[in-house]
Amino acid sequence: MRWVLLLMALLLPALAQEGPPPDLPPEVFRIARELRCPVCQGESAAESNSGVAAEMRRIIAEMLREGKTEEEIKAFFVERYGEWILYAPPRRGVTLWVWVLPLLGLLLLGLGLFAYFRPRPLPKELLEEAERRLKEPPR
Amino acid sequence: MTPALLGNLGVSLTLAFSLLGLGLSLLAYLQGDGRFLKGAKSLVLPAFLAASAAFLALEWALLTHDFSLAYVARNHSTKDPLWVTLVTPWAALEGSILLWGLLQTLYTLLASRKLLDPWRASLVLAVLFGIQVFFFGVMATIASPFETLPDPPPDGVGPNPLLQNHWMMAVHPVLMYLGFVGLSVPYAYAVAAMVTRRYQTWVEETRWWTLIAWGFLTAGKVAGMWWSYEVLGWGGYWAWDPVENASFIPWLLATAFLHTAFVQQTRGAFKTWNFAFVTLAFAATVLGTFLTRSGVIQSVHAFAEGPVGPAFLGFFLLATGLGLGLLSRVSREVRDTALFHPLSREGALLLGAFFFAGWALVVVLGTFYPLLVEAFTGAKVSVGAPFFNQVSAPLGAGILLLMGVGPLLPWRRAREEVLRNLLVLLLALALGTLLGLSRGYALGASFALGLFLYNAAAIYLLAREGVLARVRAGLSPWGFLANRRRVGSLVVHFAVALMGLGIAFSQTYRLESEKTLYRGEAWEAGGVRITFQGVRALDEGRRFAVEALLETDRFGEVRPRLHFYPQMNSPLPAPKVVYTPGNDYYFLLMDFDREKGEWASLRLIVTPLVFWMWVAGGLMALGTLYILWPAARAEEAKGVSPA
Amino acid sequence: MRGGLWLLLILALGGLFWWGMQRDPRELPSVLAQERRPAPDFALPLLPPYRAAWGETFRLADHLGKKPVVINFWASWCYPACYEEAPVLEAFWRRHRDQVLFVGVNFQDKELEALRFIAQFGLTFPQVYDPRGRVGVDYGVRGVPETFFIDREGRVLARHAGAVDEATLARYLEEALR
């Protein structure tokens, strides 16, 4: 009975088993980490256990064997899923700003700090008061 | 009496006590009448007890398998082991809100016993009661943990299998909530300070709360990273997922606040920043929950998309608006008038705080950028780990640089003798970087090594300075240890430097590959030789497990598993991690021959220095604990602080 | 003044989040349909019950440029959406088979279970078998079921994600025939 249950549990997974999956070299995972898994909730194609992510890793491995470069592989997926699939937003168009804004912020921060640390003149009233007191004969 | 009845009673009573307390403390403030304050204070304990009763009612329902409660039916199964049952209250939304609310009543109780100034006390209590009203109001209306089912099922499916794979999941949420809730006390004090226009003492009075919150947030984050690494089976500890970011943002802001608050405590400066940082840090804790529960952003952590989204959004806006609104009203009065020199302790602390706050801003930007783009152009874009890693690296490096030099700088302005120390530090930095480069490491990793040595040198110099000062004064050098704030912060700083080293190396050098092995076949990868001996199936009641038997030349037998849960479509890989001081070896069983067990598909991930990140996490917690240890206050009162 | 700016910023953030809650973050456009690209070709083995009528393999290119084509990606493990739409698809196909060609692509499934699903709903339009889901990747499929409508020139007109209903099928067919 237990074994029947176990077998049922083993049959459950969605993916068909047609022989063992292919071997994946480290390069595959490096590229897959930069691609978003299309059927997941915010996981990369390297992390996800879903069927589509597994197929993506397999496609990447095949393309690498065919001698395709990383750019060509990424372009292949962008062609099909749009730039949404890139975890590193391209440095142009609307996503240019996400790269530029931190730099801009850093610049503003620098300027703000410069202003903050710059020796500021003391308020006029205070200086006048100090001067007046200095001139007063000591009591 | 049924669990549902007790639970509903507990929630309603806590809500009633909190509402009454809120009213009384506001009256106390408006009328300036101590009797109302006394009345409000007397409600703190009943609110905590009623909230505890509600929480115990949920545990009771789970332990007695009371499936007439919707929460129990959805998240519990009679097959769950005892520890899973006990932690199920925080396995889903409603129970988590209950735990959060309970911890809030506990913190209100503890905070109410230390209220010194009756004028501000009423406002502090009002804010804390107000927060309780929100949480228990949500539970009483839209997210009740005690909703009953007309037609209870005989058994449930149990909590999300990912949550019951590792005991760490029992700890991580509680630590996070303890941290989140901890920020409510400094926030309440800050609001009271701004209303009553007494801007100075609140940072000193909430110093312990800030540290406690920071300690728990840090421990919670590290626990979460560990869980992610050991359980999720992707061989990483940080994915820059929106919800991870949402809990990272309060940590960053709390860290910024911790450092600027230190300046206000000792020098009376940076009041504006403290009000701003504490408000944002507290608001960010609410934002995290909003993100998780509203479905605004795609995330692995986004679970149920209940009706609580708008409620948390409103609360977030209210908390931020209250803090920043008050700040803008008093901004003229809290402005810094003193002059600062950038090469001073306070200069370095402010710069460091800005780095943390800037980092928080960048994380906010990256997390919400897809939403922003979609709102304005309708286009779908993703901002993920590659972006966050690239922008975080320089920020992290900047923080590590400041962390070393900052504590060595004297207040006000650097003096000549500091230059010698700086020279030592720069030498350590250069030496470490060159050492890394000569060993063939990438520039980033080499620089991280340099930064680690640089910080180690700084800590050595600081400790030596402290000890020598005591020796010169004819005191025992061991007395230096009694300066808990100094010693504890040195330990935490060292841990941060170690963490930085671990992050830099584990992110740069990660080897991940997958291979199918037939029985008896060997695989040599990442310096280890693995021989596949076969698979074995195990029946564990609530799940089935399949183990791959791997013989390795260095670690003996290793058995990564696949877990099959009845409620899951696909199996969950349960990794086996072998830690060594250098590399971590992470074994995953991805697939196996279902007919004869002739082959198994394995993934091996080799990552350097991850072990040291967990050590660093432990050190951070220990360092914080050392500062907080009760004896510290007594010692400090004796005035042995040379800093 | 500066305080007012802060409050405005907070309100803007609130507005953005509010807007964000009203939409479904999982709804993602199809690149193929947006740009009306030519439908990616594929040649996949037909499932056994259809081999007598359609041959061993089904090549999409052989059927493009004549009638509009509707490609439906499905799987037996996709419950309940695929189970809801299967009878709708079959009924529509029977009524309009002279105007349009329906093709079912069985996506990352097991053959036995796929056949059981086909028998359960008595599907008569050709069904091809794609256990790896490679064609799904070519079409940018983000989950099953998804239905693609291809016009008479062989360009992708629209994609429908989730279970498809009668009205949607009729609307897109009319558009494709125009």
PDB file of N, CA and C in Angstrom, chain A residues 2-3 5-6 9-10 13 17 19-21 23-24 26 29 33-34 36 41-43 46-47 49 57 84 86-89 91 94-95 97-99 101-102 109 113 116-117 120, chain B residues 234 241 273 298-300 336 338-340 350-351 354 365 369 380-384 386-387 390 510 512-516 518 537 539 544 564 569 573 590-592 594 599 601 603:
ATOM      1  N   ARG A   2       1.831   1.237   0.912  1.00  0.00           N
ATOM      2  CA  ARG A   2       2.742   2.367   0.969  1.00  0.00           C
ATOM      3  C   ARG A   2       3.444   2.591  -0.356  1.00  0.00           C
ATOM      4  N   TRP A   3       3.860   1.465  -0.969  1.00  0.00           N
ATOM      5  CA  TRP A   3       4.602   1.580  -2.208  1.00  0.00           C
ATOM      6  C   TRP A   3       3.749   2.100  -3.360  1.00  0.00           C
ATOM      7  N   LEU A   5       1.358   4.198  -2.928  1.00  0.00           N
ATOM      8  CA  LEU A   5       1.282   5.640  -2.681  1.00  0.00           C
ATOM      9  C   LEU A   5       2.547   6.337  -3.151  1.00  0.00           C
ATOM     10  N   LEU A   6       3.662   5.712  -2.839  1.00  0.00           N
ATOM     11  CA  LEU A   6       4.927   6.301  -3.223  1.00  0.00           C
ATOM     12  C   LEU A   6       5.007   6.421  -4.739  1.00  0.00           C
ATOM     13  N   ALA A   9       3.022   9.201  -5.887  1.00  0.00           N
ATOM     14  CA  ALA A   9       3.687  10.471  -5.631  1.00  0.00           C
ATOM     15  C   ALA A   9       4.770  10.721  -6.668  1.00  0.00           C
ATOM     16  N   LEU A  10       5.442   9.662  -7.062  1.00  0.00           N
ATOM     17  CA  LEU A  10       6.523   9.826  -8.028  1.00  0.00           C
ATOM     18  C   LEU A  10       5.975  10.127  -9.421  1.00  0.00           C
ATOM     19  N   PRO A  13       4.813  14.385 -10.655  1.00  0.00           N
ATOM     20  CA  PRO A  13       5.474  15.534 -11.277  1.00  0.00           C
ATOM     21  C   PRO A  13       5.053  15.739 -12.725  1.00  0.00           C
ATOM     22  N   GLN A  17       9.298  11.868 -18.263  1.00  0.00           N
ATOM     23  CA  GLN A  17      10.666  11.403 -18.150  1.00  0.00           C
ATOM     24  C   GLN A  17      11.054  10.657 -19.405  1.00  0.00           C
ATOM     25  N   GLY A  19      14.325   9.709 -20.494  1.00  0.00           N
ATOM     26  CA  GLY A  19      15.754   9.594 -20.336  1.00  0.00           C
ATOM     27  C   GLY A  19      16.269  10.713 -19.458  1.00  0.00           C
ATOM     28  N   PRO A  20      17.533  10.613 -19.077  1.00  0.00           N
ATOM     29  CA  PRO A  20      18.090  11.590 -18.141  1.00  0.00           C
ATOM     30  C   PRO A  20      18.248  12.963 -18.786  1.00  0.00           C
ATOM     31  N   PRO A  21      18.189  14.019 -17.981  1.00  0.00           N
ATOM     32  CA  PRO A  21      18.403  15.372 -18.501  1.00  0.00           C
ATOM     33  C   PRO A  21      19.861  15.571 -18.903  1.00  0.00           C
ATOM     34  N   ASP A  23      23.675  17.264 -19.291  1.00  0.00           N
ATOM     35  CA  ASP A  23      24.611  17.867 -18.340  1.00  0.00           C
ATOM     36  C   ASP A  23      24.704  19.363 -18.596  1.00  0.00           C
ATOM     37  N   LEU A  24      24.820  20.118 -17.519  1.00  0.00           N
ATOM     38  CA  LEU A  24      24.867  21.571 -17.656  1.00  0.00           C
ATOM     39  C   LEU A  24      26.153  22.111 -17.053  1.00  0.00           C
ATOM     40  N   PRO A  26      28.909  25.099 -15.796  1.00  0.00           N
ATOM     41  CA  PRO A  26      28.697  26.308 -14.989  1.00  0.00           C
ATOM     42  C   PRO A  26      28.252  27.515 -15.812  1.00  0.00           C
ATOM     43  N   PHE A  29      24.531  28.172 -15.962  1.00  0.00           N
ATOM     44  CA  PHE A  29      23.906  28.775 -14.786  1.00  0.00           C
ATOM     45  C   PHE A  29      24.236  30.254 -14.693  1.00  0.00           C
ATOM     46  N   ARG A  33      21.135  32.809 -14.616  1.00  0.00           N
ATOM     47  CA  ARG A  33      20.871  33.676 -13.467  1.00  0.00           C
ATOM     48  C   ARG A  33      20.453  35.079 -13.884  1.00  0.00           C
ATOM     49  N   GLU A  34      20.811  35.479 -15.109  1.00  0.00           N
ATOM     50  CA  GLU A  34      20.461  36.825 -15.575  1.00  0.00           C
ATOM     51  C   GLU A  34      19.119  36.842 -16.297  1.00  0.00           C
ATOM     52  N   ARG A  36      14.990  35.836 -16.416  1.00  0.00           N
ATOM     53  CA  ARG A  36      13.862  35.620 -15.524  1.00  0.00           C
ATOM     54  C   ARG A  36      13.080  34.397 -15.980  1.00  0.00           C
ATOM     55  N   GLN A  41       7.252  33.239  -9.975  1.00  0.00           N
ATOM     56  CA  GLN A  41       7.003  34.496  -9.292  1.00  0.00           C
ATOM     57  C   GLN A  41       8.333  35.089  -8.877  1.00  0.00           C
ATOM     58  N   GLY A  42       9.020  35.717  -9.814  1.00  0.00           N
ATOM     59  CA  GLY A  42      10.255  36.376  -9.439  1.00  0.00           C
ATOM     60  C   GLY A  42      11.390  35.445  -9.075  1.00  0.00           C
ATOM     61  N   GLU A  43      11.647  34.456  -9.913  1.00  0.00           N
ATOM     62  CA  GLU A  43      12.835  33.627  -9.738  1.00  0.00           C
ATOM     63  C   GLU A  43      13.592  33.635 -11.056  1.00  0.00           C
ATOM     64  N   ALA A  46      17.903  30.113 -13.405  1.00  0.00           N
ATOM     65  CA  ALA A  46      18.878  29.215 -12.789  1.00  0.00           C
ATOM     66  C   ALA A  46      18.305  28.577 -11.531  1.00  0.00           C
ATOM     67  N   GLU A  47      17.486  29.321 -10.813  1.00  0.00           N
ATOM     68  CA  GLU A  47      17.003  28.846  -9.513  1.00  0.00           C
ATOM     69  C   GLU A  47      15.782  27.962  -9.628  1.00  0.00           C
ATOM     70  N   ASN A  49      12.732  25.451 -10.333  1.00  0.00           N
ATOM     71  CA  ASN A  49      12.608  24.030 -10.662  1.00  0.00           C
ATOM     72  C   ASN A  49      11.500  23.776 -11.668  1.00  0.00           C
ATOM     73  N   ARG A  57      17.348  26.269 -19.398  1.00  0.00           N
ATOM     74  CA  ARG A  57      18.735  25.875 -19.126  1.00  0.00           C
ATOM     75  C   ARG A  57      19.240  24.932 -20.225  1.00  0.00           C
ATOM     76  N   TRP A  84      11.469  42.138 -20.697  1.00  0.00           N
ATOM     77  CA  TRP A  84      11.026  41.735 -19.367  1.00  0.00           C
ATOM     78  C   TRP A  84      11.869  40.587 -18.824  1.00  0.00           C
ATOM     79  N   LEU A  86      14.990  40.032 -19.032  1.00  0.00           N
ATOM     80  CA  LEU A  86      16.338  40.366 -18.573  1.00  0.00           C
ATOM     81  C   LEU A  86      16.277  40.898 -17.151  1.00  0.00           C
ATOM     82  N   TYR A  87      17.030  40.265 -16.250  1.00  0.00           N
ATOM     83  CA  TYR A  87      17.051  40.750 -14.875  1.00  0.00           C
ATOM     84  C   TYR A  87      17.905  42.002 -14.737  1.00  0.00           C
ATOM     85  N   ALA A  88      18.857  42.164 -15.654  1.00  0.00           N
ATOM     86  CA  ALA A  88      19.607  43.422 -15.679  1.00  0.00           C
ATOM     87  C   ALA A  88      18.948  44.290 -16.731  1.00  0.00           C
ATOM     88  N   PRO A  89      18.195  45.319 -16.329  1.00  0.00           N
ATOM     89  CA  PRO A  89      17.488  46.126 -17.327  1.00  0.00           C
ATOM     90  C   PRO A  89      18.475  46.781 -18.282  1.00  0.00           C
ATOM     91  N   ARG A  91      20.583  49.281 -20.569  1.00  0.00           N
ATOM     92  CA  ARG A  91      20.963  50.678 -20.269  1.00  0.00           C
ATOM     93  C   ARG A  91      20.533  51.598 -21.409  1.00  0.00           C
ATOM     94  N   VAL A  94      13.521  53.448 -21.348  1.00  0.00           N
ATOM     95  CA  VAL A  94      12.952  53.749 -20.029  1.00  0.00           C
ATOM     96  C   VAL A  94      13.776  53.183 -18.896  1.00  0.00           C
ATOM     97  N   THR A  95      14.513  52.095 -19.156  1.00  0.00           N
ATOM     98  CA  THR A  95      15.259  51.485 -18.055  1.00  0.00           C
ATOM     99  C   THR A  95      16.636  52.110 -17.894  1.00  0.00           C
ATOM    100  N   TRP A  97      17.038  55.038 -16.872  1.00  0.00           N
ATOM    101  CA  TRP A  97      16.939  55.879 -15.674  1.00  0.00           C
ATOM    102  C   TRP A  97      17.227  55.130 -14.391  1.00  0.00           C
ATOM    103  N   VAL A  98      16.907  53.853 -14.374  1.00  0.00           N
ATOM    104  CA  VAL A  98      17.154  53.109 -13.147  1.00  0.00           C
ATOM    105  C   VAL A  98      18.651  53.013 -12.885  1.00  0.00           C
ATOM    106  N   TRP A  99      19.440  53.079 -13.941  1.00  0.00           N
ATOM    107  CA  TRP A  99      20.903  53.072 -13.770  1.00  0.00           C
ATOM    108  C   TRP A  99      21.417  54.470 -13.482  1.00  0.00           C
ATOM    109  N   LEU A 101      19.713  57.129 -12.147  1.00  0.00           N
ATOM    110  CA  LEU A 101      19.241  57.772 -10.918  1.00  0.00           C
ATOM    111  C   LEU A 101      20.154  57.543  -9.710  1.00  0.00           C
ATOM    112  N   PRO A 102      20.655  56.331  -9.474  1.00  0.00           N
ATOM    113  CA  PRO A 102      21.575  56.174  -8.340  1.00  0.00           C
ATOM    114  C   PRO A 102      22.802  57.061  -8.461  1.00  0.00           C
ATOM    115  N   LEU A 109      23.910  63.814  -3.294  1.00  0.00           N
ATOM    116  CA  LEU A 109      24.348  63.562  -1.925  1.00  0.00           C
ATOM    117  C   LEU A 109      25.671  64.259  -1.664  1.00  0.00           C
ATOM    118  N   LEU A 113      26.229  67.189   1.003  1.00  0.00           N
ATOM    119  CA  LEU A 113      27.192  67.049   2.091  1.00  0.00           C
ATOM    120  C   LEU A 113      28.192  68.192   2.066  1.00  0.00           C
ATOM    121  N   TYR A 116      26.665  70.949   3.576  1.00  0.00           N
ATOM    122  CA  TYR A 116      26.464  70.724   5.000  1.00  0.00           C
ATOM    123  C   TYR A 116      27.745  70.974   5.779  1.00  0.00           C
ATOM    124  N   PHE A 117      28.851  70.545   5.214  1.00  0.00           N
ATOM    125  CA  PHE A 117      30.114  70.640   5.946  1.00  0.00           C
ATOM    126  C   PHE A 117      30.839  71.956   5.699  1.00  0.00           C
ATOM    127  N   ARG A 120      29.883  77.616   7.671  1.00  0.00           N
ATOM    128  CA  ARG A 120      28.839  78.610   7.442  1.00  0.00           C
ATOM    129  C   ARG A 120      29.124  79.841   8.292  1.00  0.00           C
TER     130      ARG A 120
ATOM    131  N   TRP B 234      18.604  26.485  -4.085  1.00  0.00           N
ATOM    132  CA  TRP B 234      19.178  27.115  -5.270  1.00  0.00           C
ATOM    133  C   TRP B 234      20.610  27.546  -4.998  1.00  0.00           C
ATOM    134  N   ASP B 241      14.872  39.511  -4.183  1.00  0.00           N
ATOM    135  CA  ASP B 241      13.447  39.412  -4.439  1.00  0.00           C
ATOM    136  C   ASP B 241      12.774  40.623  -3.772  1.00  0.00           C
ATOM    137  N   TRP B 273      17.922  64.365  11.111  1.00  0.00           N
ATOM    138  CA  TRP B 273      18.148  63.051  10.494  1.00  0.00           C
ATOM    139  C   TRP B 273      17.545  61.948  11.335  1.00  0.00           C
ATOM    140  N   GLN B 298       5.432  41.125  -8.279  1.00  0.00           N
ATOM    141  CA  GLN B 298       5.634  39.686  -8.350  1.00  0.00           C
ATOM    142  C   GLN B 298       6.800  39.282  -7.477  1.00  0.00           C
ATOM    143  N   SER B 299       6.589  38.279  -6.661  1.00  0.00           N
ATOM    144  CA  SER B 299       7.648  37.840  -5.775  1.00  0.00           C
ATOM    145  C   SER B 299       7.386  36.405  -5.369  1.00  0.00           C
ATOM    146  N   VAL B 300       8.459  35.668  -5.083  1.00  0.00           N
ATOM    147  CA  VAL B 300       8.260  34.309  -4.590  1.00  0.00           C
ATOM    148  C   VAL B 300       7.547  34.312  -3.256  1.00  0.00           C
ATOM    149  N   ASP B 336      20.556  71.691  12.584  1.00  0.00           N
ATOM    150  CA  ASP B 336      21.868  71.743  13.235  1.00  0.00           C
ATOM    151  C   ASP B 336      22.477  73.120  13.054  1.00  0.00           C
ATOM    152  N   ALA B 338      25.593  73.817  14.729  1.00  0.00           N
ATOM    153  CA  ALA B 338      27.037  73.703  14.942  1.00  0.00           C
ATOM    154  C   ALA B 338      27.731  73.466  13.609  1.00  0.00           C
ATOM    155  N   LEU B 339      29.010  73.700  13.605  1.00  0.00           N
ATOM    156  CA  LEU B 339      29.807  73.452  12.416  1.00  0.00           C
ATOM    157  C   LEU B 339      30.347  72.034  12.473  1.00  0.00           C
ATOM    158  N   PHE B 340      30.416  71.410  11.313  1.00  0.00           N
ATOM    159  CA  PHE B 340      30.964  70.064  11.280  1.00  0.00           C
ATOM    160  C   PHE B 340      32.192  70.041  10.416  1.00  0.00           C
ATOM    161  N   LEU B 350      27.844  60.577   9.917  1.00  0.00           N
ATOM    162  CA  LEU B 350      26.783  61.096   9.057  1.00  0.00           C
ATOM    163  C   LEU B 350      26.938  60.555   7.636  1.00  0.00           C
ATOM    164  N   LEU B 351      28.167  60.561   7.161  1.00  0.00           N
ATOM    165  CA  LEU B 351      28.418  60.051   5.822  1.00  0.00           C
ATOM    166  C   LEU B 351      27.997  58.586   5.737  1.00  0.00           C
ATOM    167  N   PHE B 354      24.358  58.281   5.601  1.00  0.00           N
ATOM    168  CA  PHE B 354      23.874  58.622   4.265  1.00  0.00           C
ATOM    169  C   PHE B 354      24.095  57.485   3.284  1.00  0.00           C
ATOM    170  N   LEU B 365      14.209  52.168  -5.249  1.00  0.00           N
ATOM    171  CA  LEU B 365      14.130  52.506  -6.670  1.00  0.00           C
ATOM    172  C   LEU B 365      14.072  51.238  -7.523  1.00  0.00           C
ATOM    173  N   TYR B 369      10.803  50.228  -9.550  1.00  0.00           N
ATOM    174  CA  TYR B 369      10.964  50.757 -10.896  1.00  0.00           C
ATOM    175  C   TYR B 369      10.061  50.077 -11.917  1.00  0.00           C
ATOM    176  N   LYS B 380       6.490  46.287 -19.616  1.00  0.00           N
ATOM    177  CA  LYS B 380       6.885  45.407 -18.509  1.00  0.00           C
ATOM    178  C   LYS B 380       8.401  45.269 -18.524  1.00  0.00           C
ATOM    179  N   VAL B 381       9.021  45.616 -17.421  1.00  0.00           N
ATOM    180  CA  VAL B 381      10.467  45.416 -17.326  1.00  0.00           C
ATOM    181  C   VAL B 381      10.778  44.712 -16.012  1.00  0.00           C
ATOM    182  N   SER B 382      11.985  44.197 -15.922  1.00  0.00           N
ATOM    183  CA  SER B 382      12.423  43.530 -14.696  1.00  0.00           C
ATOM    184  C   SER B 382      13.680  44.208 -14.191  1.00  0.00           C
ATOM    185  N   VAL B 383      13.755  44.349 -12.889  1.00  0.00           N
ATOM    186  CA  VAL B 383      14.989  44.818 -12.276  1.00  0.00           C
ATOM    187  C   VAL B 383      15.350  43.775 -11.231  1.00  0.00           C
ATOM    188  N   GLY B 384      16.453  43.109 -11.437  1.00  0.00           N
ATOM    189  CA  GLY B 384      16.766  41.990 -10.550  1.00  0.00           C
ATOM    190  C   GLY B 384      18.186  41.999 -10.051  1.00  0.00           C
ATOM    191  N   PRO B 386      21.221  41.256 -10.983  1.00  0.00           N
ATOM    192  CA  PRO B 386      22.389  41.902 -11.604  1.00  0.00           C
ATOM    193  C   PRO B 386      22.434  43.402 -11.327  1.00  0.00           C
ATOM    194  N   PHE B 387      21.266  44.056 -11.382  1.00  0.00           N
ATOM    195  CA  PHE B 387      21.226  45.499 -11.088  1.00  0.00           C
ATOM    196  C   PHE B 387      21.617  45.765  -9.644  1.00  0.00           C
ATOM    197  N   GLN B 390      25.246  45.226  -8.812  1.00  0.00           N
ATOM    198  CA  GLN B 390      26.156  46.229  -9.355  1.00  0.00           C
ATOM    199  C   GLN B 390      26.096  47.538  -8.580  1.00  0.00           C
ATOM    200  N   ARG B 510      31.454  31.384  -7.788  1.00  0.00           N
ATOM    201  CA  ARG B 510      30.441  30.390  -7.509  1.00  0.00           C
ATOM    202  C   ARG B 510      30.428  29.449  -8.685  1.00  0.00           C
ATOM    203  N   GLU B 512      28.702  26.279 -10.411  1.00  0.00           N
ATOM    204  CA  GLU B 512      27.449  25.544 -10.356  1.00  0.00           C
ATOM    205  C   GLU B 512      27.366  24.694 -11.606  1.00  0.00           C
ATOM    206  N   SER B 513      27.203  23.386 -11.448  1.00  0.00           N
ATOM    207  CA  SER B 513      27.019  22.580 -12.646  1.00  0.00           C
ATOM    208  C   SER B 513      26.147  21.373 -12.341  1.00  0.00           C
ATOM    209  N   GLU B 514      25.666  20.807 -13.409  1.00  0.00           N
ATOM    210  CA  GLU B 514      24.702  19.721 -13.284  1.00  0.00           C
ATOM    211  C   GLU B 514      25.164  18.564 -14.151  1.00  0.00           C
ATOM    212  N   LYS B 515      25.022  17.340 -13.635  1.00  0.00           N
ATOM    213  CA  LYS B 515      25.460  16.190 -14.414  1.00  0.00           C
ATOM    214  C   LYS B 515      24.631  14.970 -14.052  1.00  0.00           C
ATOM    215  N   THR B 516      24.384  14.167 -15.050  1.00  0.00           N
ATOM    216  CA  THR B 516      23.683  12.909 -14.801  1.00  0.00           C
ATOM    217  C   THR B 516      24.713  11.799 -14.617  1.00  0.00           C
ATOM    218  N   TYR B 518      25.407   7.680 -13.851  1.00  0.00           N
ATOM    219  CA  TYR B 518      24.867   6.323 -13.780  1.00  0.00           C
ATOM    220  C   TYR B 518      25.484   5.612 -12.592  1.00  0.00           C
ATOM    221  N   ALA B 537      14.276   5.096  -1.481  1.00  0.00           N
ATOM    222  CA  ALA B 537      13.022   5.802  -1.185  1.00  0.00           C
ATOM    223  C   ALA B 537      12.670   5.620   0.282  1.00  0.00           C
ATOM    224  N   ASP B 539       9.562   6.563   3.289  1.00  0.00           N
ATOM    225  CA  ASP B 539       8.223   7.067   3.560  1.00  0.00           C
ATOM    226  C   ASP B 539       8.245   7.748   4.921  1.00  0.00           C
ATOM    227  N   PHE B 544       7.061  11.854   1.097  1.00  0.00           N
ATOM    228  CA  PHE B 544       7.975  10.807   0.669  1.00  0.00           C
ATOM    229  C   PHE B 544       9.298  11.441   0.323  1.00  0.00           C
ATOM    230  N   PHE B 564       8.727  14.680  -1.753  1.00  0.00           N
ATOM    231  CA  PHE B 564       7.443  14.711  -2.453  1.00  0.00           C
ATOM    232  C   PHE B 564       6.345  14.970  -1.441  1.00  0.00           C
ATOM    233  N   ASN B 569       2.820  19.952  -6.636  1.00  0.00           N
ATOM    234  CA  ASN B 569       2.854  19.353  -7.961  1.00  0.00           C
ATOM    235  C   ASN B 569       4.201  18.749  -8.279  1.00  0.00           C
ATOM    236  N   PRO B 573      13.607  19.827  -3.912  1.00  0.00           N
ATOM    237  CA  PRO B 573      14.931  19.289  -3.597  1.00  0.00           C
ATOM    238  C   PRO B 573      15.365  19.750  -2.203  1.00  0.00           C
ATOM    239  N   MET B 590      18.482  16.467  -8.506  1.00  0.00           N
ATOM    240  CA  MET B 590      17.517  17.159  -9.356  1.00  0.00           C
ATOM    241  C   MET B 590      16.478  16.193  -9.917  1.00  0.00           C
ATOM    242  N   ASP B 591      16.924  15.001 -10.275  1.00  0.00           N
ATOM    243  CA  ASP B 591      16.034  14.051 -10.929  1.00  0.00           C
ATOM    244  C   ASP B 591      16.682  12.671 -10.815  1.00  0.00           C
ATOM    245  N   PHE B 592      15.894  11.646 -11.027  1.00  0.00           N
ATOM    246  CA  PHE B 592      16.469  10.305 -10.965  1.00  0.00           C
ATOM    247  C   PHE B 592      15.638   9.376 -11.847  1.00  0.00           C
ATOM    248  N   ARG B 594      13.146   6.951 -12.649  1.00  0.00           N
ATOM    249  CA  ARG B 594      11.973   6.542 -11.877  1.00  0.00           C
ATOM    250  C   ARG B 594      11.711   5.050 -11.993  1.00  0.00           C
ATOM    251  N   TRP B 599      20.060   5.943 -12.829  1.00  0.00           N
ATOM    252  CA  TRP B 599      20.803   7.207 -12.931  1.00  0.00           C
ATOM    253  C   TRP B 599      20.194   8.263 -12.030  1.00  0.00           C
ATOM    254  N   SER B 601      20.351  12.709 -11.632  1.00  0.00           N
ATOM    255  CA  SER B 601      20.876  13.972 -12.130  1.00  0.00           C
ATOM    256  C   SER B 601      21.214  14.839 -10.918  1.00  0.00           C
ATOM    257  N   ARG B 603      23.176  18.235  -9.043  1.00  0.00           N
ATOM    258  CA  ARG B 603      23.740  19.573  -9.212  1.00  0.00           C
ATOM    259  C   ARG B 603      24.694  19.797  -8.057  1.00  0.00           C
TER     260      ARG B 603
END
